[in-house]
Amino acid sequence: MESYSHLLKQLLQFSDTKAIILANVLGYDISYISKWCNGAKIPSAKNLHAIHKKMSALFAKEIANNKQETSFFLEFNLDLPKEKDSMRDREFLESSIHNLLTQAYYQENPNPEITQEEDIKFVVGKEEISVFFEEKFKPLFLQGNISKLEIFMTLDFTVTDVSEILSLFSKLKWEDTSVYISLGVNLEQLEENSHKKMNQLFHILNRYINLNIEIYSNKHFQNMNTILVKDYFAFQYSLDSLGEIQSLTWIQNKLFLHSLSRFTLDAFKKEDKLLGLVNTKKLQKEGYRTTFYTSDSYNFFLVQGFEFLLPPTIIDNIANYAKEKKYSEQDLISILKVKIAWEEIFENSSINFFILKNSIFRYLEKGELTYMNIHYKTSIEERKMHYEYAMKILEKNPKIHFHVIEDEFVEKSNFVYNIGVFGNYKKMFFKNYYNLEQQKEPYFTIVNNSKILKHIHGLFDKIRLSKYCTEYHVEELKVFWEKYGNMFFRLTNL
């Protein structure tokens, strides 16, 4: 990485910002800006967050005004955002610039001297609290040497809007840092407006897909009003009548933090975990998948490819691919176990497949699917075999239903679906396609509570009856295939 002075000069030049303008925005004499640019001095660590926040806002504004967003990412060797809309998102651009400046600063000055501040601080007001959160979390995330952060929040996500703080974590998170978030919910109040609350749950899980989120019954901590960043610091807060944080006390005092940590962690009890993260090995060890596919009724919400109703030949091809790619022996055994369960029981069951229309199109064009935890790209011939085999099963089993969800449903949700839902009426798990793509466990979340399981199935019923969802019968699926299949295969060959 370039030196801090070189980066600052590069940003000034690229954004066509004069040093005097930057000085005025920061409230500093221009001589300070000159010294920062020639390397004679760097900003003080004490005021670093405020300085970089103002710098990044100014540079982002000028870059956006000059329509240089794409050029910025290329010029500064940054990965282009996966979502096109992020390119035009001023906040995203500001965050990228802020991160560049902070990384360069700490690389050049890894142990800056900071004037000792109090280890307990009180903050009031929504805007002040928002700034204070960022001020405390940003240096923690940007250290770059923390492999795992555990954050316990006693907030009820159905009552308090947690999106702002989760958005901050998601934005600040480094690729190499795993962030685990524990949240609460009041099970007794779940019956009231359960549809809305389940939508809130999936909004959180999908929008903040790079965070590993677990949900607990809050019966042991609903009045604790604590956010604990394990081993680092904590916040205690009060809420206003709308459920928003109105005042905040930050605690880093070691003695207080130790007592509060013990008290808080004891309240997040294992038996109260409603949605729990689980890795592939544990899932295999407990034989979860095999027993899951021996039920007689299912709901699936599929967001990436279509991994079901595969002919045995393709499953064998996936097994051979997994063997070539050095997947574990347990993975290979699991493939065969699930294959047998599908042939003997699953394919004769009552099944509702809910599939995003865009996901079907992507599968037809690209052929990518994720069978269990194995990412596999089918050939055009395999996709044709898949279609023919699926039609045979559908003709034999009228209890299998295909519900295609229109793109407007996704646009209305205002987030990208990365979580697949796999449920029968006794068990349910979620598959995190983002983590699978990154090849970073945990890939799965298990639903451990019958009430939540029931309400998620209720959400499926709501989707099925919505104007965005259309059921396709066998003959209609054949027409769909004839209409779109060959077009996408031709596109594949371009």
Short mmCIF file of C-alpha atoms in Angstrom, two decimals:
data_model
loop_
_atom_site.label_atom_id
_atom_site.label_comp_id
_atom_site.label_asym_id
_atom_site.label_seq_id
_atom_site.Cartn_x
_atom_site.Cartn_y
_atom_site.Cartn_z
CA MET A 1 0.00 0.00 0.00
CA GLU A 2 1.16 3.54 -0.79
CA SER A 3 2.19 5.90 2.01
CA TYR A 4 -0.43 8.05 3.68
CA SER A 5 0.97 11.23 2.11
CA HIS A 6 0.99 9.69 -1.38
CA LEU A 7 -2.59 8.45 -0.99
CA LEU A 8 -3.82 11.85 0.18
CA LYS A 9 -2.17 13.61 -2.77
CA GLN A 10 -3.61 11.00 -5.13
CA LEU A 11 -7.12 11.53 -3.76
CA LEU A 12 -6.82 15.31 -4.04
CA GLN A 13 -5.63 15.03 -7.62
CA PHE A 14 -8.13 12.35 -8.70
CA SER A 15 -11.12 14.19 -7.21
CA ASP A 16 -9.83 17.53 -8.50
CA THR A 17 -10.03 18.98 -4.98
CA LYS A 18 -7.84 21.91 -4.00
CA ALA A 19 -5.92 21.68 -0.72
CA ILE A 20 -7.45 24.96 0.49
CA ILE A 21 -10.96 23.47 0.06
CA LEU A 22 -9.97 20.43 2.12
CA ALA A 23 -8.47 22.68 4.80
CA ASN A 24 -11.68 24.70 5.03
CA VAL A 25 -13.84 21.58 5.30
CA LEU A 26 -11.65 20.17 8.07
CA GLY A 27 -11.28 23.51 9.85
CA TYR A 28 -7.47 23.30 9.70
CA ASP A 29 -4.88 25.76 8.44
CA ILE A 30 -3.65 24.87 4.94
CA SER A 31 -0.14 24.36 6.36
CA TYR A 32 -1.41 21.16 8.05
CA ILE A 33 -2.69 19.81 4.72
CA SER A 34 0.68 20.60 3.10
CA LYS A 35 2.56 18.72 5.84
CA TRP A 36 0.25 15.71 5.54
CA CYS A 37 0.78 15.69 1.76
CA ASN A 38 4.59 15.92 1.88
CA GLY A 39 4.90 13.38 4.69
CA ALA A 40 6.28 15.81 7.28
CA LYS A 41 3.33 15.03 9.58
CA ILE A 42 0.22 12.90 9.79
CA PRO A 43 -3.10 13.67 11.53
CA SER A 44 -3.32 12.94 15.25
CA ALA A 45 -4.85 9.57 16.11
CA LYS A 46 -7.20 11.23 18.57
CA ASN A 47 -9.07 13.11 15.82
CA LEU A 48 -8.50 10.59 13.05
CA HIS A 49 -12.06 9.30 12.72
CA ALA A 50 -13.57 12.79 12.42
CA ILE A 51 -10.87 13.91 9.94
CA HIS A 52 -11.28 10.87 7.70
CA LYS A 53 -15.08 11.10 7.83
CA LYS A 54 -14.98 14.68 6.51
CA MET A 55 -12.27 13.88 3.95
CA SER A 56 -14.12 10.87 2.55
CA ALA A 57 -17.41 12.81 2.33
CA LEU A 58 -15.71 15.61 0.37
CA PHE A 59 -13.80 13.31 -1.99
CA ALA A 60 -16.88 11.11 -2.60
CA LYS A 61 -18.97 14.16 -3.43
CA GLU A 62 -16.44 15.45 -5.99
CA ILE A 63 -15.93 11.99 -7.55
CA ALA A 64 -19.70 11.51 -7.87
CA ASN A 65 -20.18 14.99 -9.35
CA ASN A 66 -17.52 14.16 -11.95
CA LYS A 67 -19.13 10.73 -12.60
CA GLN A 68 -15.79 9.06 -11.88
CA GLU A 69 -17.09 6.27 -9.59
CA THR A 70 -15.95 3.37 -11.78
CA SER A 71 -12.61 5.04 -12.52
CA PHE A 72 -12.07 5.50 -8.78
CA PHE A 73 -12.26 1.77 -8.05
CA LEU A 74 -9.91 1.02 -10.95
CA GLU A 75 -7.47 3.83 -10.10
CA PHE A 76 -7.12 2.71 -6.47
CA ASN A 77 -7.02 -1.04 -7.21
CA LEU A 78 -10.28 -1.79 -5.42
CA ASP A 79 -12.67 -4.59 -6.34
CA LEU A 80 -15.69 -3.32 -8.22
CA PRO A 81 -18.89 -3.72 -6.18
CA LYS A 82 -20.88 -6.86 -7.01
CA GLU A 83 -24.11 -4.88 -7.01
CA LYS A 84 -24.20 -2.20 -9.73
CA ASP A 85 -26.28 0.10 -7.54
CA SER A 86 -23.45 0.21 -4.99
CA MET A 87 -21.31 2.00 -7.58
CA ARG A 88 -23.63 4.99 -7.39
CA ASP A 89 -24.18 4.75 -3.65
CA ARG A 90 -22.51 7.81 -2.08
CA GLU A 91 -22.34 6.11 1.33
CA PHE A 92 -20.57 3.09 -0.19
CA LEU A 93 -18.09 5.36 -1.97
CA GLU A 94 -17.42 7.33 1.23
CA SER A 95 -16.84 4.09 3.14
CA SER A 96 -14.36 2.85 0.51
CA ILE A 97 -12.38 6.11 0.69
CA HIS A 98 -12.52 6.13 4.50
CA ASN A 99 -11.16 2.57 4.60
CA LEU A 100 -8.32 3.45 2.19
CA LEU A 101 -7.23 6.39 4.34
CA THR A 102 -7.48 4.51 7.62
CA GLN A 103 -5.60 1.46 6.32
CA ALA A 104 -2.79 3.64 4.96
CA TYR A 105 -2.62 5.54 8.25
CA TYR A 106 -2.34 2.47 10.48
CA GLN A 107 0.07 0.71 8.13
CA GLU A 108 2.41 3.68 8.39
CA ASN A 109 1.72 4.28 12.07
CA PRO A 110 0.56 0.95 13.60
CA ASN A 111 0.82 2.04 17.24
CA PRO A 112 -0.18 5.71 17.38
CA GLU A 113 -0.02 7.49 20.69
CA ILE A 114 -3.51 8.50 21.74
CA THR A 115 -4.28 10.74 24.63
CA GLN A 116 -5.78 8.53 27.31
CA GLU A 117 -9.54 8.94 27.36
CA GLU A 118 -12.06 7.90 29.97
CA ASP A 119 -13.05 4.22 29.93
CA ILE A 120 -16.72 5.03 30.57
CA LYS A 121 -18.61 7.56 28.47
CA PHE A 122 -22.25 8.69 28.29
CA VAL A 123 -23.86 9.79 24.98
CA VAL A 124 -27.36 11.19 24.33
CA GLY A 125 -29.22 11.82 21.06
CA LYS A 126 -29.80 9.63 17.99
CA GLU A 127 -27.32 11.38 15.71
CA GLU A 128 -24.62 11.57 18.41
CA ILE A 129 -25.12 7.87 19.20
CA SER A 130 -24.83 6.93 15.51
CA VAL A 131 -21.53 8.83 15.19
CA PHE A 132 -20.27 7.38 18.48
CA PHE A 133 -21.00 3.79 17.39
CA GLU A 134 -18.97 4.30 14.23
CA GLU A 135 -16.20 6.03 16.17
CA LYS A 136 -15.82 3.02 18.48
CA PHE A 137 -16.30 0.19 15.99
CA LYS A 138 -14.29 1.49 13.03
CA PRO A 139 -10.81 1.22 14.63
CA LEU A 140 -11.72 -2.24 15.93
CA PHE A 141 -12.68 -3.56 12.49
CA LEU A 142 -9.79 -1.84 10.73
CA GLN A 143 -7.12 -3.43 12.92
CA GLY A 144 -7.17 -6.24 10.36
CA ASN A 145 -5.68 -8.81 12.73
CA ILE A 146 -8.92 -9.93 14.41
CA SER A 147 -10.12 -13.24 12.96
CA LYS A 148 -13.35 -13.41 14.97
CA LEU A 149 -15.62 -10.86 16.62
CA GLU A 150 -18.53 -11.90 18.84
CA ILE A 151 -21.24 -9.32 19.51
CA PHE A 152 -24.15 -10.03 21.86
CA MET A 153 -27.13 -7.67 21.54
CA THR A 154 -30.07 -7.98 23.94
CA LEU A 155 -32.22 -6.00 21.51
CA ASP A 156 -35.43 -7.63 20.26
CA PHE A 157 -35.06 -7.35 16.48
CA THR A 158 -38.86 -7.28 16.03
CA VAL A 159 -39.24 -4.24 18.32
CA THR A 160 -36.04 -2.22 17.85
CA ASP A 161 -34.76 -1.33 14.39
CA VAL A 162 -31.35 -3.01 14.38
CA SER A 163 -30.69 -2.24 10.70
CA GLU A 164 -28.48 0.80 11.33
CA ILE A 165 -26.07 -0.98 13.63
CA LEU A 166 -26.04 -4.19 11.54
CA SER A 167 -25.45 -2.08 8.45
CA LEU A 168 -22.44 -0.52 10.19
CA PHE A 169 -21.01 -3.96 11.05
CA SER A 170 -21.66 -5.26 7.54
CA LYS A 171 -20.01 -2.23 5.95
CA LEU A 172 -16.96 -2.23 8.23
CA LYS A 173 -16.37 -5.99 8.20
CA TRP A 174 -13.06 -7.14 6.74
CA GLU A 175 -13.10 -10.18 4.47
CA ASP A 176 -10.82 -12.10 6.84
CA THR A 177 -12.83 -11.30 9.97
CA SER A 178 -15.77 -13.53 10.93
CA VAL A 179 -18.43 -11.51 12.75
CA TYR A 180 -20.93 -13.41 14.91
CA ILE A 181 -24.04 -11.53 16.04
CA SER A 182 -26.43 -12.83 18.71
CA LEU A 183 -29.88 -11.18 18.82
CA GLY A 184 -33.04 -11.77 20.85
CA VAL A 185 -36.76 -12.12 20.24
CA ASN A 186 -39.75 -12.44 22.56
CA LEU A 187 -41.32 -15.81 21.75
CA GLU A 188 -44.48 -15.02 23.69
CA GLN A 189 -45.20 -12.04 21.44
CA LEU A 190 -44.32 -13.82 18.20
CA GLU A 191 -47.94 -14.79 17.48
CA GLU A 192 -48.88 -11.13 17.08
CA ASN A 193 -48.27 -10.10 13.47
CA SER A 194 -46.02 -13.13 12.90
CA HIS A 195 -45.97 -12.57 9.12
CA LYS A 196 -44.34 -9.15 9.55
CA LYS A 197 -41.85 -10.51 12.09
CA MET A 198 -40.78 -13.39 9.85
CA ASN A 199 -40.28 -10.88 7.04
CA GLN A 200 -38.08 -8.86 9.41
CA LEU A 201 -36.07 -11.99 10.15
CA PHE A 202 -35.39 -12.76 6.48
CA HIS A 203 -34.67 -9.11 5.77
CA ILE A 204 -31.91 -9.18 8.40
CA LEU A 205 -30.46 -12.53 7.30
CA ASN A 206 -30.38 -11.61 3.60
CA ARG A 207 -29.40 -7.94 3.75
CA TYR A 208 -26.53 -8.51 6.19
CA ILE A 209 -25.44 -11.75 4.60
CA ASN A 210 -21.76 -11.31 5.50
CA LEU A 211 -22.61 -11.40 9.22
CA ASN A 212 -23.18 -14.72 11.00
CA ILE A 213 -26.42 -14.14 12.91
CA GLU A 214 -28.01 -16.30 15.61
CA ILE A 215 -31.36 -15.68 17.33
CA TYR A 216 -32.18 -16.47 20.98
CA SER A 217 -35.31 -16.37 23.08
CA ASN A 218 -34.81 -13.20 25.11
CA LYS A 219 -36.58 -14.44 28.26
CA HIS A 220 -33.36 -14.20 30.29
CA PHE A 221 -32.11 -10.86 28.91
CA GLN A 222 -35.05 -8.85 27.54
CA ASN A 223 -34.56 -6.03 30.09
CA MET A 224 -30.74 -6.00 30.17
CA ASN A 225 -30.33 -3.31 27.44
CA THR A 226 -26.75 -4.33 26.66
CA ILE A 227 -24.56 -4.64 23.58
CA LEU A 228 -21.42 -6.64 24.41
CA VAL A 229 -18.43 -6.84 22.08
CA LYS A 230 -16.77 -9.81 23.73
CA ASP A 231 -13.24 -9.09 25.03
CA TYR A 232 -13.30 -5.44 23.90
CA PHE A 233 -16.05 -3.17 25.25
CA ALA A 234 -19.78 -2.89 25.92
CA PHE A 235 -22.69 -0.47 25.69
CA GLN A 236 -25.69 -0.10 27.93
CA TYR A 237 -28.63 1.87 26.58
CA SER A 238 -32.16 3.13 27.16
CA LEU A 239 -34.96 3.07 24.58
CA ASP A 240 -37.59 5.67 23.74
CA SER A 241 -41.29 4.93 23.16
CA LEU A 242 -40.57 3.92 19.54
CA GLY A 243 -37.98 1.35 20.59
CA GLU A 244 -35.02 3.44 19.39
CA ILE A 245 -31.85 3.93 21.42
CA GLN A 246 -32.02 7.39 23.04
CA SER A 247 -29.04 7.26 25.43
CA LEU A 248 -25.91 5.17 25.63
CA THR A 249 -23.16 4.37 28.10
CA TRP A 250 -19.90 3.02 26.69
CA ILE A 251 -17.85 0.80 29.02
CA GLN A 252 -14.23 -0.26 28.56
CA ASN A 253 -13.18 -0.30 32.22
CA LYS A 254 -11.72 -3.80 32.67
CA LEU A 255 -13.32 -4.48 36.03
CA PHE A 256 -16.80 -3.36 34.95
CA LEU A 257 -16.45 -5.05 31.56
CA HIS A 258 -15.51 -8.39 33.16
CA SER A 259 -18.57 -8.34 35.44
CA LEU A 260 -20.94 -7.21 32.69
CA SER A 261 -19.56 -9.81 30.23
CA ARG A 262 -20.12 -12.68 32.64
CA PHE A 263 -23.63 -11.45 33.43
CA THR A 264 -24.54 -10.99 29.75
CA LEU A 265 -23.04 -14.22 28.41
CA ASP A 266 -24.79 -16.26 31.10
CA ALA A 267 -28.13 -14.90 29.83
CA PHE A 268 -27.57 -16.21 26.27
CA LYS A 269 -28.27 -19.84 27.14
CA LYS A 270 -27.65 -22.67 24.69
CA GLU A 271 -31.12 -24.11 25.23
CA ASP A 272 -32.67 -20.74 24.28
CA LYS A 273 -31.05 -20.68 20.84
CA LEU A 274 -33.86 -20.52 18.28
CA LEU A 275 -31.74 -20.17 15.13
CA GLY A 276 -28.27 -21.66 15.42
CA LEU A 277 -25.34 -21.65 13.01
CA VAL A 278 -23.86 -25.04 12.20
CA ASN A 279 -20.95 -26.19 10.05
CA THR A 280 -21.01 -29.01 7.51
CA LYS A 281 -19.16 -31.53 9.68
CA LYS A 282 -21.67 -31.25 12.51
CA LEU A 283 -24.57 -31.58 10.07
CA GLN A 284 -23.01 -34.74 8.63
CA LYS A 285 -22.06 -36.20 12.01
CA GLU A 286 -25.63 -35.94 13.28
CA GLY A 287 -27.07 -37.38 10.04
CA TYR A 288 -29.31 -34.33 9.81
CA ARG A 289 -29.80 -34.27 6.03
CA THR A 290 -30.60 -37.97 5.68
CA THR A 291 -33.38 -37.85 8.27
CA PHE A 292 -34.56 -34.50 6.90
CA TYR A 293 -35.32 -36.06 3.51
CA THR A 294 -37.45 -38.87 5.00
CA SER A 295 -40.48 -36.68 5.71
CA ASP A 296 -43.67 -36.67 3.63
CA SER A 297 -44.20 -32.90 3.23
CA TYR A 298 -41.83 -30.01 2.37
CA ASN A 299 -41.53 -26.32 1.55
CA PHE A 300 -38.41 -25.02 -0.21
CA PHE A 301 -37.46 -21.44 -1.05
CA LEU A 302 -34.69 -21.64 -3.65
CA VAL A 303 -32.59 -18.65 -4.68
CA GLN A 304 -29.67 -20.18 -6.57
CA GLY A 305 -30.04 -22.86 -9.21
CA PHE A 306 -32.27 -25.91 -8.79
CA GLU A 307 -30.56 -28.76 -6.96
CA PHE A 308 -33.57 -31.07 -6.68
CA LEU A 309 -35.09 -33.77 -8.92
CA LEU A 310 -31.63 -34.51 -10.29
CA PRO A 311 -31.18 -37.75 -12.25
CA PRO A 312 -28.87 -40.29 -10.52
CA THR A 313 -26.30 -39.83 -13.31
CA ILE A 314 -25.82 -36.14 -12.47
CA ILE A 315 -25.56 -36.90 -8.74
CA ASP A 316 -22.85 -39.44 -9.59
CA ASN A 317 -21.09 -36.76 -11.67
CA ILE A 318 -21.24 -34.39 -8.69
CA ALA A 319 -19.77 -37.12 -6.47
CA ASN A 320 -16.90 -37.63 -8.94
CA TYR A 321 -16.32 -33.88 -9.11
CA ALA A 322 -16.26 -33.68 -5.30
CA LYS A 323 -13.72 -36.51 -5.20
CA GLU A 324 -11.49 -34.71 -7.75
CA LYS A 325 -11.72 -31.49 -5.73
CA LYS A 326 -10.60 -33.31 -2.55
CA TYR A 327 -13.86 -32.96 -0.65
CA SER A 328 -13.89 -35.05 2.51
CA GLU A 329 -14.86 -38.71 2.60
CA GLN A 330 -17.81 -37.70 4.77
CA ASP A 331 -18.98 -35.34 2.01
CA LEU A 332 -18.89 -38.21 -0.49
CA ILE A 333 -20.80 -40.52 1.86
CA SER A 334 -23.40 -37.79 2.44
CA ILE A 335 -23.94 -37.42 -1.32
CA LEU A 336 -24.79 -41.12 -1.61
CA LYS A 337 -27.00 -41.13 1.50
CA VAL A 338 -29.06 -38.19 0.26
CA LYS A 339 -29.27 -39.76 -3.20
CA ILE A 340 -30.81 -42.92 -1.71
CA ALA A 341 -33.20 -40.93 0.51
CA TRP A 342 -34.35 -38.94 -2.53
CA GLU A 343 -34.96 -42.03 -4.68
CA GLU A 344 -36.73 -44.05 -1.98
CA ILE A 345 -38.82 -41.44 -0.13
CA PHE A 346 -38.34 -37.77 -0.99
CA GLU A 347 -39.42 -37.82 -4.64
CA ASN A 348 -42.75 -39.43 -3.63
CA SER A 349 -43.51 -36.76 -1.02
CA SER A 350 -45.70 -33.66 -1.06
CA ILE A 351 -43.35 -30.81 -2.05
CA ASN A 352 -43.75 -27.09 -2.67
CA PHE A 353 -40.84 -25.52 -4.55
CA PHE A 354 -40.79 -21.70 -4.40
CA ILE A 355 -38.28 -20.48 -6.98
CA LEU A 356 -37.24 -16.98 -8.00
CA LYS A 357 -37.84 -16.52 -11.73
CA ASN A 358 -34.47 -14.85 -12.12
CA SER A 359 -32.85 -17.84 -10.41
CA ILE A 360 -34.36 -20.21 -13.00
CA PHE A 361 -33.05 -18.05 -15.83
CA ARG A 362 -29.57 -17.95 -14.29
CA TYR A 363 -29.56 -21.72 -13.94
CA LEU A 364 -30.65 -22.27 -17.54
CA GLU A 365 -27.93 -19.91 -18.79
CA LYS A 366 -25.05 -20.72 -16.44
CA GLY A 367 -25.95 -24.18 -15.12
CA GLU A 368 -24.68 -23.50 -11.61
CA LEU A 369 -26.19 -25.23 -8.59
CA THR A 370 -25.12 -26.08 -5.05
CA TYR A 371 -25.82 -29.69 -4.14
CA MET A 372 -25.56 -29.82 -0.34
CA ASN A 373 -22.33 -27.82 0.17
CA ILE A 374 -20.80 -28.62 -3.24
CA HIS A 375 -20.88 -25.97 -5.97
CA TYR A 376 -21.23 -27.64 -9.36
CA LYS A 377 -21.66 -26.37 -12.91
CA THR A 378 -23.82 -28.54 -15.12
CA SER A 379 -23.23 -28.88 -18.84
CA ILE A 380 -25.99 -28.07 -21.33
CA GLU A 381 -26.56 -31.79 -21.80
CA GLU A 382 -26.86 -32.28 -18.04
CA ARG A 383 -29.42 -29.47 -17.86
CA LYS A 384 -31.48 -31.19 -20.56
CA MET A 385 -31.24 -34.49 -18.64
CA HIS A 386 -32.27 -32.65 -15.47
CA TYR A 387 -35.36 -31.23 -17.18
CA GLU A 388 -36.42 -34.58 -18.68
CA TYR A 389 -35.97 -36.44 -15.38
CA ALA A 390 -37.84 -33.74 -13.43
CA MET A 391 -40.79 -33.92 -15.86
CA LYS A 392 -41.01 -37.71 -15.42
CA ILE A 393 -41.15 -37.34 -11.63
CA LEU A 394 -43.74 -34.56 -11.84
CA GLU A 395 -45.93 -36.67 -14.12
CA LYS A 396 -45.75 -39.54 -11.61
CA ASN A 397 -46.23 -37.37 -8.50
CA PRO A 398 -48.96 -34.69 -8.69
CA LYS A 399 -48.15 -33.67 -5.09
CA ILE A 400 -45.07 -31.75 -6.29
CA HIS A 401 -45.85 -28.08 -6.96
CA PHE A 402 -43.70 -25.41 -8.63
CA HIS A 403 -44.33 -21.83 -7.52
CA VAL A 404 -42.41 -19.27 -9.60
CA ILE A 405 -41.85 -15.89 -7.94
CA GLU A 406 -41.70 -12.83 -10.19
CA ASP A 407 -38.82 -10.33 -10.16
CA GLU A 408 -41.13 -7.66 -8.69
CA PHE A 409 -41.14 -9.63 -5.42
CA VAL A 410 -37.36 -9.20 -5.15
CA GLU A 411 -37.52 -5.54 -6.14
CA LYS A 412 -40.21 -4.94 -3.51
CA SER A 413 -38.06 -6.63 -0.86
CA ASN A 414 -35.19 -4.26 -1.74
CA PHE A 415 -32.41 -6.78 -1.06
CA VAL A 416 -30.72 -9.69 -2.81
CA TYR A 417 -31.85 -13.15 -1.69
CA ASN A 418 -28.84 -15.19 -0.56
CA ILE A 419 -30.57 -17.46 1.94
CA GLY A 420 -32.27 -20.66 0.78
CA VAL A 421 -34.93 -22.19 3.05
CA PHE A 422 -35.33 -25.97 3.33
CA GLY A 423 -38.20 -27.14 5.53
CA ASN A 424 -40.45 -30.03 6.45
CA TYR A 425 -42.93 -29.84 9.30
CA LYS A 426 -40.47 -31.08 11.91
CA LYS A 427 -37.14 -29.69 10.74
CA MET A 428 -35.89 -26.64 8.89
CA PHE A 429 -32.52 -25.24 7.89
CA PHE A 430 -31.22 -22.26 5.90
CA LYS A 431 -28.39 -22.39 3.38
CA ASN A 432 -26.12 -19.33 3.14
CA TYR A 433 -25.05 -19.09 -0.51
CA TYR A 434 -22.80 -16.11 0.19
CA ASN A 435 -20.67 -18.11 2.64
CA LEU A 436 -20.68 -21.08 0.26
CA GLU A 437 -19.37 -18.87 -2.53
CA GLN A 438 -16.67 -17.51 -0.20
CA GLN A 439 -15.98 -21.08 1.03
CA LYS A 440 -16.21 -19.90 4.63
CA GLU A 441 -18.17 -21.87 7.19
CA PRO A 442 -20.74 -21.82 8.66
CA TYR A 443 -22.88 -22.52 5.61
CA PHE A 444 -26.05 -23.51 7.45
CA THR A 445 -28.50 -22.28 10.10
CA ILE A 446 -30.83 -24.70 11.86
CA VAL A 447 -34.25 -23.68 13.19
CA ASN A 448 -34.51 -25.11 16.71
CA ASN A 449 -37.99 -23.90 17.64
CA SER A 450 -41.39 -25.25 16.55
CA LYS A 451 -43.11 -21.84 16.80
CA ILE A 452 -40.67 -20.18 14.41
CA LEU A 453 -40.84 -23.20 12.11
CA LYS A 454 -44.65 -22.93 12.03
CA HIS A 455 -44.56 -19.18 11.32
CA ILE A 456 -42.05 -19.61 8.47
CA HIS A 457 -44.34 -22.20 6.87
CA GLY A 458 -47.11 -19.62 7.33
CA LEU A 459 -44.95 -17.15 5.40
CA PHE A 460 -44.76 -19.66 2.54
CA ASP A 461 -48.57 -19.72 2.46
CA LYS A 462 -48.61 -15.91 2.23
CA ILE A 463 -46.13 -15.96 -0.67
CA ARG A 464 -48.11 -18.69 -2.46
CA LEU A 465 -51.28 -16.58 -2.34
CA SER A 466 -49.55 -13.32 -3.33
CA LYS A 467 -49.84 -11.69 -6.75
CA TYR A 468 -46.09 -12.23 -7.31
CA CYS A 469 -46.35 -16.01 -7.22
CA THR A 470 -47.61 -18.29 -10.02
CA GLU A 471 -47.97 -22.07 -9.81
CA TYR A 472 -46.79 -23.97 -12.89
CA HIS A 473 -48.17 -27.45 -13.60
CA VAL A 474 -46.35 -30.04 -15.70
CA GLU A 475 -47.71 -28.94 -19.06
CA GLU A 476 -47.06 -25.28 -18.24
CA LEU A 477 -43.48 -26.11 -17.23
CA LYS A 478 -42.98 -27.81 -20.58
CA VAL A 479 -44.18 -24.64 -22.33
CA PHE A 480 -41.86 -22.59 -20.08
CA TRP A 481 -38.95 -24.85 -21.09
CA GLU A 482 -39.77 -24.60 -24.79
CA LYS A 483 -40.04 -20.82 -24.52
CA TYR A 484 -36.84 -20.11 -22.58
CA GLY A 485 -34.60 -23.21 -22.54
CA ASN A 486 -33.09 -23.06 -26.04
CA MET A 487 -32.68 -19.27 -25.88
CA PHE A 488 -30.52 -19.52 -22.75
CA PHE A 489 -28.52 -22.45 -24.13
CA ARG A 490 -27.73 -20.35 -27.21
CA LEU A 491 -26.70 -17.45 -24.96
CA THR A 492 -24.37 -19.82 -23.11
CA ASN A 493 -22.48 -20.51 -26.34
CA LEU A 494 -21.85 -16.83 -27.13
#
